[in-house]
Coordinates of C-alpha atoms in Angstrom, one line a residue:
X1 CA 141.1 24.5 -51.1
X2 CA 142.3 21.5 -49.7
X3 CA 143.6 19.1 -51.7
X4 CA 141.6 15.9 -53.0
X5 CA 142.0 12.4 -51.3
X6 CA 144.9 10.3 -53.5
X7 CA 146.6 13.3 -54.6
X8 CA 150.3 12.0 -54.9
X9 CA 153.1 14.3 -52.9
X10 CA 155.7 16.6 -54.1
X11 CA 158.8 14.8 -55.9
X12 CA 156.8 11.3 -55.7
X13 CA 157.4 9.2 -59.2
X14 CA 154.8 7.9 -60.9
X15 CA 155.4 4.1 -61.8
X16 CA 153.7 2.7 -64.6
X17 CA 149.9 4.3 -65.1
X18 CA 150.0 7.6 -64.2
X19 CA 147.7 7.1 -61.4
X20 CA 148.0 8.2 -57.8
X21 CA 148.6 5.2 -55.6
X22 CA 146.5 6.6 -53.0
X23 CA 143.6 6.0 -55.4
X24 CA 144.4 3.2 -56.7
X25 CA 144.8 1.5 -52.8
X26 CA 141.5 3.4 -52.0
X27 CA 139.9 1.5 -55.1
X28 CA 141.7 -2.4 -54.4
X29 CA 140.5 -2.0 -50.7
X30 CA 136.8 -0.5 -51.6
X31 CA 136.7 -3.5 -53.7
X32 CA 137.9 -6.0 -51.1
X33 CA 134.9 -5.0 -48.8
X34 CA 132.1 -3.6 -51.1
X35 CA 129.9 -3.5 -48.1
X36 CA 131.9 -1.0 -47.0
X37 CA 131.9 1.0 -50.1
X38 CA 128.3 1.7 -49.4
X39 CA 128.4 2.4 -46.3
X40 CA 131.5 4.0 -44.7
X41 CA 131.5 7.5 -45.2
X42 CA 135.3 7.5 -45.8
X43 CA 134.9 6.3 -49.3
X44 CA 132.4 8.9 -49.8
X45 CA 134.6 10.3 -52.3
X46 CA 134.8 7.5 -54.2
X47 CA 131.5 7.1 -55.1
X48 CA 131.0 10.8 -55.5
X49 CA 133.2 11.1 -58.5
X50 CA 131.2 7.9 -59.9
X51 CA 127.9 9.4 -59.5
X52 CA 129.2 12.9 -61.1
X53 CA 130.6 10.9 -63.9
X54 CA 126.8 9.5 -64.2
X55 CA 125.2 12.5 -63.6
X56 CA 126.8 14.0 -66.6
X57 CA 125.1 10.8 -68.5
X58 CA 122.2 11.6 -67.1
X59 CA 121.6 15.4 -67.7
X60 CA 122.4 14.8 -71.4
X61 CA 119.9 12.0 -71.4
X62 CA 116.8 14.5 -69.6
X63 CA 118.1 17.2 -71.8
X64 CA 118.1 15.4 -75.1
X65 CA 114.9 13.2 -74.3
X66 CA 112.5 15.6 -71.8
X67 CA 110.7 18.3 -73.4
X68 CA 111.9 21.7 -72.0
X69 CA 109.1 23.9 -70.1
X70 CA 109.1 27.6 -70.6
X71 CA 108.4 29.1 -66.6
X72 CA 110.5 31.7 -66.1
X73 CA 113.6 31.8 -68.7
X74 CA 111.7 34.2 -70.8
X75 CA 110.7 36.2 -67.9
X76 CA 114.4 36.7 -66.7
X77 CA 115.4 37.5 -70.3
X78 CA 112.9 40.1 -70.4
X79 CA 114.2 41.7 -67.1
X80 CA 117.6 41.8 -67.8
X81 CA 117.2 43.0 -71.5
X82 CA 115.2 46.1 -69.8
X83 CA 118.5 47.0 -67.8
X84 CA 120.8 46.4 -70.9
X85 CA 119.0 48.8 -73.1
X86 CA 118.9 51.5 -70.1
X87 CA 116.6 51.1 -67.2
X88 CA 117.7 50.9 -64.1
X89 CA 114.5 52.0 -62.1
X90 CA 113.5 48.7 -60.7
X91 CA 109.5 49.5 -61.0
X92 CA 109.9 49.5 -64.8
X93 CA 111.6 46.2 -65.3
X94 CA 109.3 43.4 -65.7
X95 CA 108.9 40.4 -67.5
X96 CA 105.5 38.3 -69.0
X97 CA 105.3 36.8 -65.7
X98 CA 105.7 40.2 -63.7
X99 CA 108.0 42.4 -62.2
X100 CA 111.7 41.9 -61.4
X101 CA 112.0 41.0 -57.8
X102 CA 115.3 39.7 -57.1
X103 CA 118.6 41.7 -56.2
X104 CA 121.1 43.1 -58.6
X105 CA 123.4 39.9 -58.8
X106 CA 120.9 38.5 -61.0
X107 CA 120.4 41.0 -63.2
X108 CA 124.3 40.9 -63.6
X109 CA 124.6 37.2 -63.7
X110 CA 121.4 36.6 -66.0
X111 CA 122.5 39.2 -68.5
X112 CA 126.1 37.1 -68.9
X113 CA 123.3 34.3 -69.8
X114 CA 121.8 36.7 -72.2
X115 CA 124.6 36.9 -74.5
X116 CA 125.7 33.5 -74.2
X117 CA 122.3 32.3 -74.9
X118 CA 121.5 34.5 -78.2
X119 CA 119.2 36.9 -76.5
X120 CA 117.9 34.0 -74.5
X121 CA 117.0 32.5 -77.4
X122 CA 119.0 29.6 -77.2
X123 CA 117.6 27.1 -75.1
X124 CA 119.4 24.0 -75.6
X125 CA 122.8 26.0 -74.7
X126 CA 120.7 27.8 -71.6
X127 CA 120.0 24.1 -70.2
X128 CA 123.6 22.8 -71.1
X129 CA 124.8 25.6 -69.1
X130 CA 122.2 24.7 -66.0
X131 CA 124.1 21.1 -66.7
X132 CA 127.0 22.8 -65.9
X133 CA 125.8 24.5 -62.8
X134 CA 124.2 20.9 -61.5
X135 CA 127.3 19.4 -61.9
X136 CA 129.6 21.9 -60.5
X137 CA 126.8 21.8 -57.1
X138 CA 127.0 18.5 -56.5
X139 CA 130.7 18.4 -56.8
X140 CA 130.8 21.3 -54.0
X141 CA 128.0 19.5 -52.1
X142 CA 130.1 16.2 -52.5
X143 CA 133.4 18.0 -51.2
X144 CA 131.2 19.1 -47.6
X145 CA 129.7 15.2 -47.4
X146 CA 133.5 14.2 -48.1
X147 CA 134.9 16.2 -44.9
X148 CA 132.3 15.8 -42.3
X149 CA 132.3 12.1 -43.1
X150 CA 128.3 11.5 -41.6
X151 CA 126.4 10.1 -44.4
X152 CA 127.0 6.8 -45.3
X153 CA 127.6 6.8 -49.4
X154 CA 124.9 4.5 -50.2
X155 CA 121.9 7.9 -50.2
X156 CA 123.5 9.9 -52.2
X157 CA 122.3 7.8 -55.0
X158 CA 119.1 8.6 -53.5
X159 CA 120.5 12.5 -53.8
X160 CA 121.7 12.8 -57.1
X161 CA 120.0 10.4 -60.0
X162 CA 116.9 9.5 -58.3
X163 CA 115.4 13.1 -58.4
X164 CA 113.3 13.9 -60.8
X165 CA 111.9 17.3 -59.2
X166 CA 115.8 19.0 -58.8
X167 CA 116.4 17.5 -62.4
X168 CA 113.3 19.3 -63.6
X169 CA 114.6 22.1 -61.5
X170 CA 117.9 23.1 -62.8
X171 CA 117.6 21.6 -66.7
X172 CA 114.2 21.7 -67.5
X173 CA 113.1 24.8 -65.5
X174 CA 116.2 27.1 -65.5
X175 CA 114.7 29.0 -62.3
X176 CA 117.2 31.4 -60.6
X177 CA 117.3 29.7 -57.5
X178 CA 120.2 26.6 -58.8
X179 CA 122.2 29.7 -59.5
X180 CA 122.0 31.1 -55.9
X181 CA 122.8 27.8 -54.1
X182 CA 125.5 26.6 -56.4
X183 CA 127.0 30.0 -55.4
X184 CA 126.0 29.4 -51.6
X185 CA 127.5 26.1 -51.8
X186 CA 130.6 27.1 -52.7
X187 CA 130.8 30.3 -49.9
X188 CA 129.8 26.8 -47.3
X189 CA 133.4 25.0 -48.9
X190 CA 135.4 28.8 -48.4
X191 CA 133.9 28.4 -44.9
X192 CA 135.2 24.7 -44.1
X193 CA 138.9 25.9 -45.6
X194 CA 139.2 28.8 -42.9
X195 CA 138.8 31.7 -45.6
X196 CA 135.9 33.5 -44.0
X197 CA 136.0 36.9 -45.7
X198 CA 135.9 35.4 -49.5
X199 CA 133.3 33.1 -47.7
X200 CA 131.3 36.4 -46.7
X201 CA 131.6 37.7 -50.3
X202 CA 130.5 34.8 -51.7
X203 CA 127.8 34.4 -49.4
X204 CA 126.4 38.1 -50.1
X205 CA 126.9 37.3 -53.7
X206 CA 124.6 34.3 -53.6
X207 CA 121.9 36.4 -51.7
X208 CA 122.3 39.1 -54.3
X209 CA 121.2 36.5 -56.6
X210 CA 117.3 35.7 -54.7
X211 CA 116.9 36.5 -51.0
X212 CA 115.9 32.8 -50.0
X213 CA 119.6 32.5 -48.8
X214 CA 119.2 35.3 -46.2
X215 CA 117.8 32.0 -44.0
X216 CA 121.4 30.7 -43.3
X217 CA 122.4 34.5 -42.1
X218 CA 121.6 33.5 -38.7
X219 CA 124.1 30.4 -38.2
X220 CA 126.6 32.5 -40.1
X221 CA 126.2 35.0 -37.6
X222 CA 126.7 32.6 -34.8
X223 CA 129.9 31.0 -36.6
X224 CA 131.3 34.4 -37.1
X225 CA 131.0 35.1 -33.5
X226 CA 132.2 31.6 -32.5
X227 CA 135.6 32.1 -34.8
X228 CA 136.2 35.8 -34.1
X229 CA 133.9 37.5 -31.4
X230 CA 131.9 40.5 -32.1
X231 CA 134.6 43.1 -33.0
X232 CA 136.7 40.9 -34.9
X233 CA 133.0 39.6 -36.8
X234 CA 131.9 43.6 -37.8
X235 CA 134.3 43.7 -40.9
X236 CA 132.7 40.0 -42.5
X237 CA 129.7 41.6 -41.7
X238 CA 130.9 44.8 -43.4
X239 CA 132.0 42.5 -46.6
X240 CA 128.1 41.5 -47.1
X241 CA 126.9 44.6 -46.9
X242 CA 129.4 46.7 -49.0
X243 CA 128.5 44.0 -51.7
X244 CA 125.1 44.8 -51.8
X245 CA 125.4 48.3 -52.0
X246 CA 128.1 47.5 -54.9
X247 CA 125.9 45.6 -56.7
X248 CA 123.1 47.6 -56.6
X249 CA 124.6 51.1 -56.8
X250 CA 123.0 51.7 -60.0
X251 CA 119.7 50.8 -59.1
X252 CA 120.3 52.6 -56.3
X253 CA 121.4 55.8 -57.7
X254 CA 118.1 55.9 -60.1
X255 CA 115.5 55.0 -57.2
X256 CA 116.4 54.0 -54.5
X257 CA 113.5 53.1 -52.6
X258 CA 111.8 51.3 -55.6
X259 CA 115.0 48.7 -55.6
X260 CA 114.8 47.8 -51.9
X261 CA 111.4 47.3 -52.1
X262 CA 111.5 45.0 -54.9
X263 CA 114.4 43.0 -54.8
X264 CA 114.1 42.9 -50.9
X265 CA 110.1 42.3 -50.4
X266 CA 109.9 40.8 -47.3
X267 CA 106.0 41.2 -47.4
X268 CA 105.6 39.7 -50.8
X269 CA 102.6 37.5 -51.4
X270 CA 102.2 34.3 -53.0
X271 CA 99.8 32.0 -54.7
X272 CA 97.7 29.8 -53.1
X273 CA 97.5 28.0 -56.6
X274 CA 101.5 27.3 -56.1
X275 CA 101.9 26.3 -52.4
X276 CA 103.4 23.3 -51.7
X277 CA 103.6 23.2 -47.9
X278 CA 100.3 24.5 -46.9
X279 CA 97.8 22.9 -49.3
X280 CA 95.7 21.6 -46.3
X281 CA 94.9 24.9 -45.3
X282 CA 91.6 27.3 -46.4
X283 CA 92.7 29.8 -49.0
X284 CA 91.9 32.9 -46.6
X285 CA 94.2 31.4 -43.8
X286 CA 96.8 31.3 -46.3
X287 CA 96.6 34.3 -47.2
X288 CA 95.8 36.0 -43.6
X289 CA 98.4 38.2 -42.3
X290 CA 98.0 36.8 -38.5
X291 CA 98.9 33.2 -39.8
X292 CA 102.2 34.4 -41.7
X293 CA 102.7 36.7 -38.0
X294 CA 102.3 33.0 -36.5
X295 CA 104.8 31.3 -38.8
X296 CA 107.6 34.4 -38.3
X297 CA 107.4 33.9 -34.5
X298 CA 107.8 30.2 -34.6
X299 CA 110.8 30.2 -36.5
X300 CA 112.3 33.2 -34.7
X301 CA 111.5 31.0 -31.3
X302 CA 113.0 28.3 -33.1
X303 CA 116.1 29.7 -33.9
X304 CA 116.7 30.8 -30.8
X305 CA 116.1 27.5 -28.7
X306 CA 118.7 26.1 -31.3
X307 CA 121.2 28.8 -30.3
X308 CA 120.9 28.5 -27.0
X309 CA 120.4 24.9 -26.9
X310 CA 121.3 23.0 -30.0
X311 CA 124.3 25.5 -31.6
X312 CA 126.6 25.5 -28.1
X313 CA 128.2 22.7 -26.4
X314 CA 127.2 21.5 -23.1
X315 CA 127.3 23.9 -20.4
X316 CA 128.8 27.0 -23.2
X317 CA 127.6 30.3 -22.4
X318 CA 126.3 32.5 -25.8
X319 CA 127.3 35.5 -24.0
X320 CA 131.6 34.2 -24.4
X321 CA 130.6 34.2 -28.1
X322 CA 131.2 38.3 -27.9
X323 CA 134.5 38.1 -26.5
X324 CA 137.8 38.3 -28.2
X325 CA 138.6 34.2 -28.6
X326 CA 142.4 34.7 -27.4
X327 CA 140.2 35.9 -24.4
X328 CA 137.5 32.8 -23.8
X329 CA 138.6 29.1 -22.3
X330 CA 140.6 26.4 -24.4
X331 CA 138.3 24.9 -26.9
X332 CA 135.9 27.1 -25.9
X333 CA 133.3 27.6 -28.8
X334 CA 135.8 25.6 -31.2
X335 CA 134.7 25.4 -34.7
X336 CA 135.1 22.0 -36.4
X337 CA 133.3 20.9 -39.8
X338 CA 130.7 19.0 -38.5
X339 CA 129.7 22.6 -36.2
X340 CA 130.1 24.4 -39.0
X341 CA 127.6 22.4 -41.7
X342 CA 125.5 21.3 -38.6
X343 CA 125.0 25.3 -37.8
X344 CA 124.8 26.6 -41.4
X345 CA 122.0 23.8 -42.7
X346 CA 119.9 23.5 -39.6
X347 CA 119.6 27.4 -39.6
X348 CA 118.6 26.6 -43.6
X349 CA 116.1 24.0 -42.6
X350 CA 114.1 25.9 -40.0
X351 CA 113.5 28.7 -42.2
X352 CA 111.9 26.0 -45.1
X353 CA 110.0 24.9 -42.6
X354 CA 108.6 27.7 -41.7
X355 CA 108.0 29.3 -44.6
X356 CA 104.5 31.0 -45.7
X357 CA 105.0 29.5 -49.2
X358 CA 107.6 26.7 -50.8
X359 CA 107.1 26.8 -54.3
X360 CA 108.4 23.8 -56.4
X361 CA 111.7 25.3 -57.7
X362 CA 112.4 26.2 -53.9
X363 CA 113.2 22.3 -53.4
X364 CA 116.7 23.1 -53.9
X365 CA 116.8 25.7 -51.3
X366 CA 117.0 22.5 -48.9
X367 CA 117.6 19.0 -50.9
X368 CA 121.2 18.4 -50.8
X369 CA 121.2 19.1 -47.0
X370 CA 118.6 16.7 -46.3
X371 CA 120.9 13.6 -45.9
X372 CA 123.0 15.4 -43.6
X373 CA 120.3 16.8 -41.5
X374 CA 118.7 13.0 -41.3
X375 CA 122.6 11.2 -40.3
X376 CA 124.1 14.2 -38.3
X377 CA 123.4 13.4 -35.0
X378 CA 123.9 10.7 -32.6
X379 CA 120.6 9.2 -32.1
X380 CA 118.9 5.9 -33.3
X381 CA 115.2 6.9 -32.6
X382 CA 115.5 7.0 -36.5
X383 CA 117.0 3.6 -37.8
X384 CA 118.9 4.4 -42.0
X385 CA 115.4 2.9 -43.0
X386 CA 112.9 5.2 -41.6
X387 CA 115.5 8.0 -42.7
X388 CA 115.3 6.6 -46.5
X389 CA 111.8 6.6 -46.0
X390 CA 111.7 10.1 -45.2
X391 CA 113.7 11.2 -47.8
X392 CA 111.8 9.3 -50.6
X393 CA 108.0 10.9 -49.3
X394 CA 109.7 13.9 -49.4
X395 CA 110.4 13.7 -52.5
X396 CA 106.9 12.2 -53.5
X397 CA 105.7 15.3 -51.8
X398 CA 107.7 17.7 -54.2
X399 CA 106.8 15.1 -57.1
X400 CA 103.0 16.1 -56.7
X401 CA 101.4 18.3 -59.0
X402 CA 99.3 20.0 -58.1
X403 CA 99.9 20.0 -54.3
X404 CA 97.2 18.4 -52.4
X405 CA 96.5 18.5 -48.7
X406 CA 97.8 15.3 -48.1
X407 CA 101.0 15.8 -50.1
X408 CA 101.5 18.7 -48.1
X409 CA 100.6 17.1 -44.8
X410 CA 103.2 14.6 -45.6
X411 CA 105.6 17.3 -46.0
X412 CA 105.3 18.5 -42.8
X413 CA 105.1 15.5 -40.9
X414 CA 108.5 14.4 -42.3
X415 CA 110.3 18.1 -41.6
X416 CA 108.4 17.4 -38.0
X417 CA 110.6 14.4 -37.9
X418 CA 113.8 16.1 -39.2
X419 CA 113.1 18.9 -36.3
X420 CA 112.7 16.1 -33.3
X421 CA 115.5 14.1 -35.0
X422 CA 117.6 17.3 -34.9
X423 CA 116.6 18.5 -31.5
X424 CA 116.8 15.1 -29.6
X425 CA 120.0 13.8 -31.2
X426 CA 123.4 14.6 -29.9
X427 CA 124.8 17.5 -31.7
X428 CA 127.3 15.7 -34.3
X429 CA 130.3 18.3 -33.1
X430 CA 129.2 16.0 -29.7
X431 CA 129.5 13.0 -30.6
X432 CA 132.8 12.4 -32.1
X433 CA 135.9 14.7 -32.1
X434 CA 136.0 16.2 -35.6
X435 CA 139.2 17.9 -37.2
X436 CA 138.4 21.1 -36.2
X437 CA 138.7 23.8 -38.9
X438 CA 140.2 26.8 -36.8
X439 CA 143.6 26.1 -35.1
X440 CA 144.8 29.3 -34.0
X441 CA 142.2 32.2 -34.4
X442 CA 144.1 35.1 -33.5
X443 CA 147.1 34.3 -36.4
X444 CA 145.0 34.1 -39.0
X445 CA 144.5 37.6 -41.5
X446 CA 140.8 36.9 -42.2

């Protein structure tokens, strides 16, 4: 990893506090212009590790003061006890809610909860744990705002303590899906640091953990391409899939077709009752097969018009991405951070938006890339109000329960604004050379 901003150098002495004069320069000046505190994204660091520190206040205050709500928890402890006493045929583990349906890496992940947590009996430790978890995300997330430098610091109080829905989320809820994206998050940081195959084994671990993550396999496909070319990309993409097979070899072994099918149910169907995107809609539209065929070929055309159009550079041809790099033009296809996050979260965000069901807990999937998505590009079609705006009836729309069609109307009409703000905006690898994150491909191991 790289290391942190004010991080004194080898043989350096420390005079008086032991504190890193880089820091303490970084403070006196912040304080000199506290305009620029809040918004220069260079002392987006700064104000990260102040809003961690309150964030830590803060979970112990929901923790201590909010009454807990049984969902899931029992659910997952129910599943996971069913593989620790035996079964490993995925059609006989269930839970009160219903049957197991997420890969192997959560049965492994959830059953290290188990014993931790008395049997799962332990809540207050479970949701100290998801504490944990919340913190060690936004530190991740705050290490990806801290290198592409985009967002001015001012949102991310808008990010982290004014959220009641990914509060409820990760320490009130204890849903599966905080465990998937902390793990995501950090693959995203491997990425940005150049090590691209513990990246890919990360990344595969995180899916192993609930599918929803599959949505950024697309842009990682295109960065894999960009950094190595096709033949150089097949052993990443051998690292995802050895994992799975790894991690669900047991399952596997016993019946194999009833753990693909469960874990992996593309098909599945979900509640009406639950939906928070397509309230508006008549139940048997929901529920209609042609509408769901409608959604998947929007966001497959989607995808590709951002590959072709958005993901390149000017005048970049897809077809150099399967050549050797050593082999395509200077700078050709270069990957910086700004490509990399702008890739990985856009590929995120058209997938949310064109899903057949967002539940509540699936907020997370997308929230801490929202203030990157709104301050990535170029444009000021949307002035920093309109995109605090859009942020905050976002999260009104996640903050109503139940759904109703104009909560989820709302919804949409702000991801519409997200997908023209994205589309219409200069690419952010465009509009400002970033330090790129790849210097010489062809020396690197991985």
């Amino acid at each position: 990893m790289a290391p942190a901003a004010g991080v004194r150098k080898k043989g350096a002495a420390a005079v008086g506090f032991p504190v890193p004069r880089a820091l303490t320069d970084t403070i006196k000046g912040a304080w000199q212009n506290k305009q620029q505190l809040l918004t220069d994204p260079r002392h987006t660091a700064l104000l990260g590790v102040f809003l961690c520190l309150a964030e830590v206040g803060v979970s112990h205050w929901v923790i201590q003061s909010v009454p807990y709500t049984e969902i899931d928890w029992k659910a997952y402890m129910d599943e996971v006890e069913g593989v620790l006493n035996g079964t490993y045929d995925y059609t006989q583990l269930k839970g009160e809610t219903g049957p197991l349906v997420y890969p192997a890496g959560f049965v492994y992940i959830f059953s290290i909860f188990y014993y931790l947590t008395e049997h799962g009996s332990n809540i207050r430790l479970a949701q100290y744990i998801f504490a944990a978890l919340y913190l060690l995300t936004l530190f991740l997330v705050f290490r990806i705002y801290v290198v592409t430098k985009k967002v001015p610091p001012y949102v991310f109080f808008f990010m982290c303590c004014a959220s009641y829905r990914v509060h409820s989320i990760f320490l009130l809820r204890l849903f599966n899906d905080p465990v998937a994206m902390v793990i995501l998050f950090f693959s995203i940081n491997l990425l940005l640091q150049d090590h691209w195959n513990w990246a890919c084994f990360f990344y595969s671990l995180a899916v192993s953990v609930k599918m929803n993550v599959l949505l950024l396999a697309p842009g990682l496909l295109y960065l894999l391409l960009c950094r190595f070319g096709l033949l150089r990309s097949i052993p990443k993409l051998c690292i995802c899939a050895v994992l799975q097979v790894l991690l669900g070899l047991p399952f596997l072994l016993e019946n194999p077709t009833g753990y693909l099918i469960r874990s992996f149910d593309f098909g599945r169907h979900f509640l009406f009752q639950w939906t928070v995107n397509w309230r508006f809609l008549p139940e048997f539209v929901f529920q209609h097969r042609a509408f769901h065929l409608a959604l998947l070929t929007a966001h497959l055309a989607a995808l590709l018009l951002f590959c072709v159009h958005r993901w390149p550079r000017s005048g970049q041809s897809l077809l150099a991405l399967l050549k050797d790099p050593a082999k395509r033009k200077p700078s050709s296809h270069r990957l910086t951070a700004n490509k990399i996050i702008f890739v990985l979260f856009s590929s995120n965000f058209l997938g949310v938006m064109f899903s057949r069901s967002l539940h509540y807990q699936f907020y997370v999937w997308y929230f801490h890339s929202l203030p990157y998505l709104l301050w990535c590009t170029g444009t000021r079609v949307l002035p920093g109000l309109a995109k605090i705006l859009i942020l905050g009836l976002i999260e009104l729309s996640w903050n109503t329960f139940p759904s109703t069609a104009l909560s989820s109307g709302i919804l949409h009409l702000c991801h519409g604004a997200i997908l023209l703000h994205l589309w219409f905006g200069v690419p952010p690898d465009e509009t400002w050379a970033s330090r790129p994150t790849t210097h010489t491909p062809t020396k690197r191991k991985d």
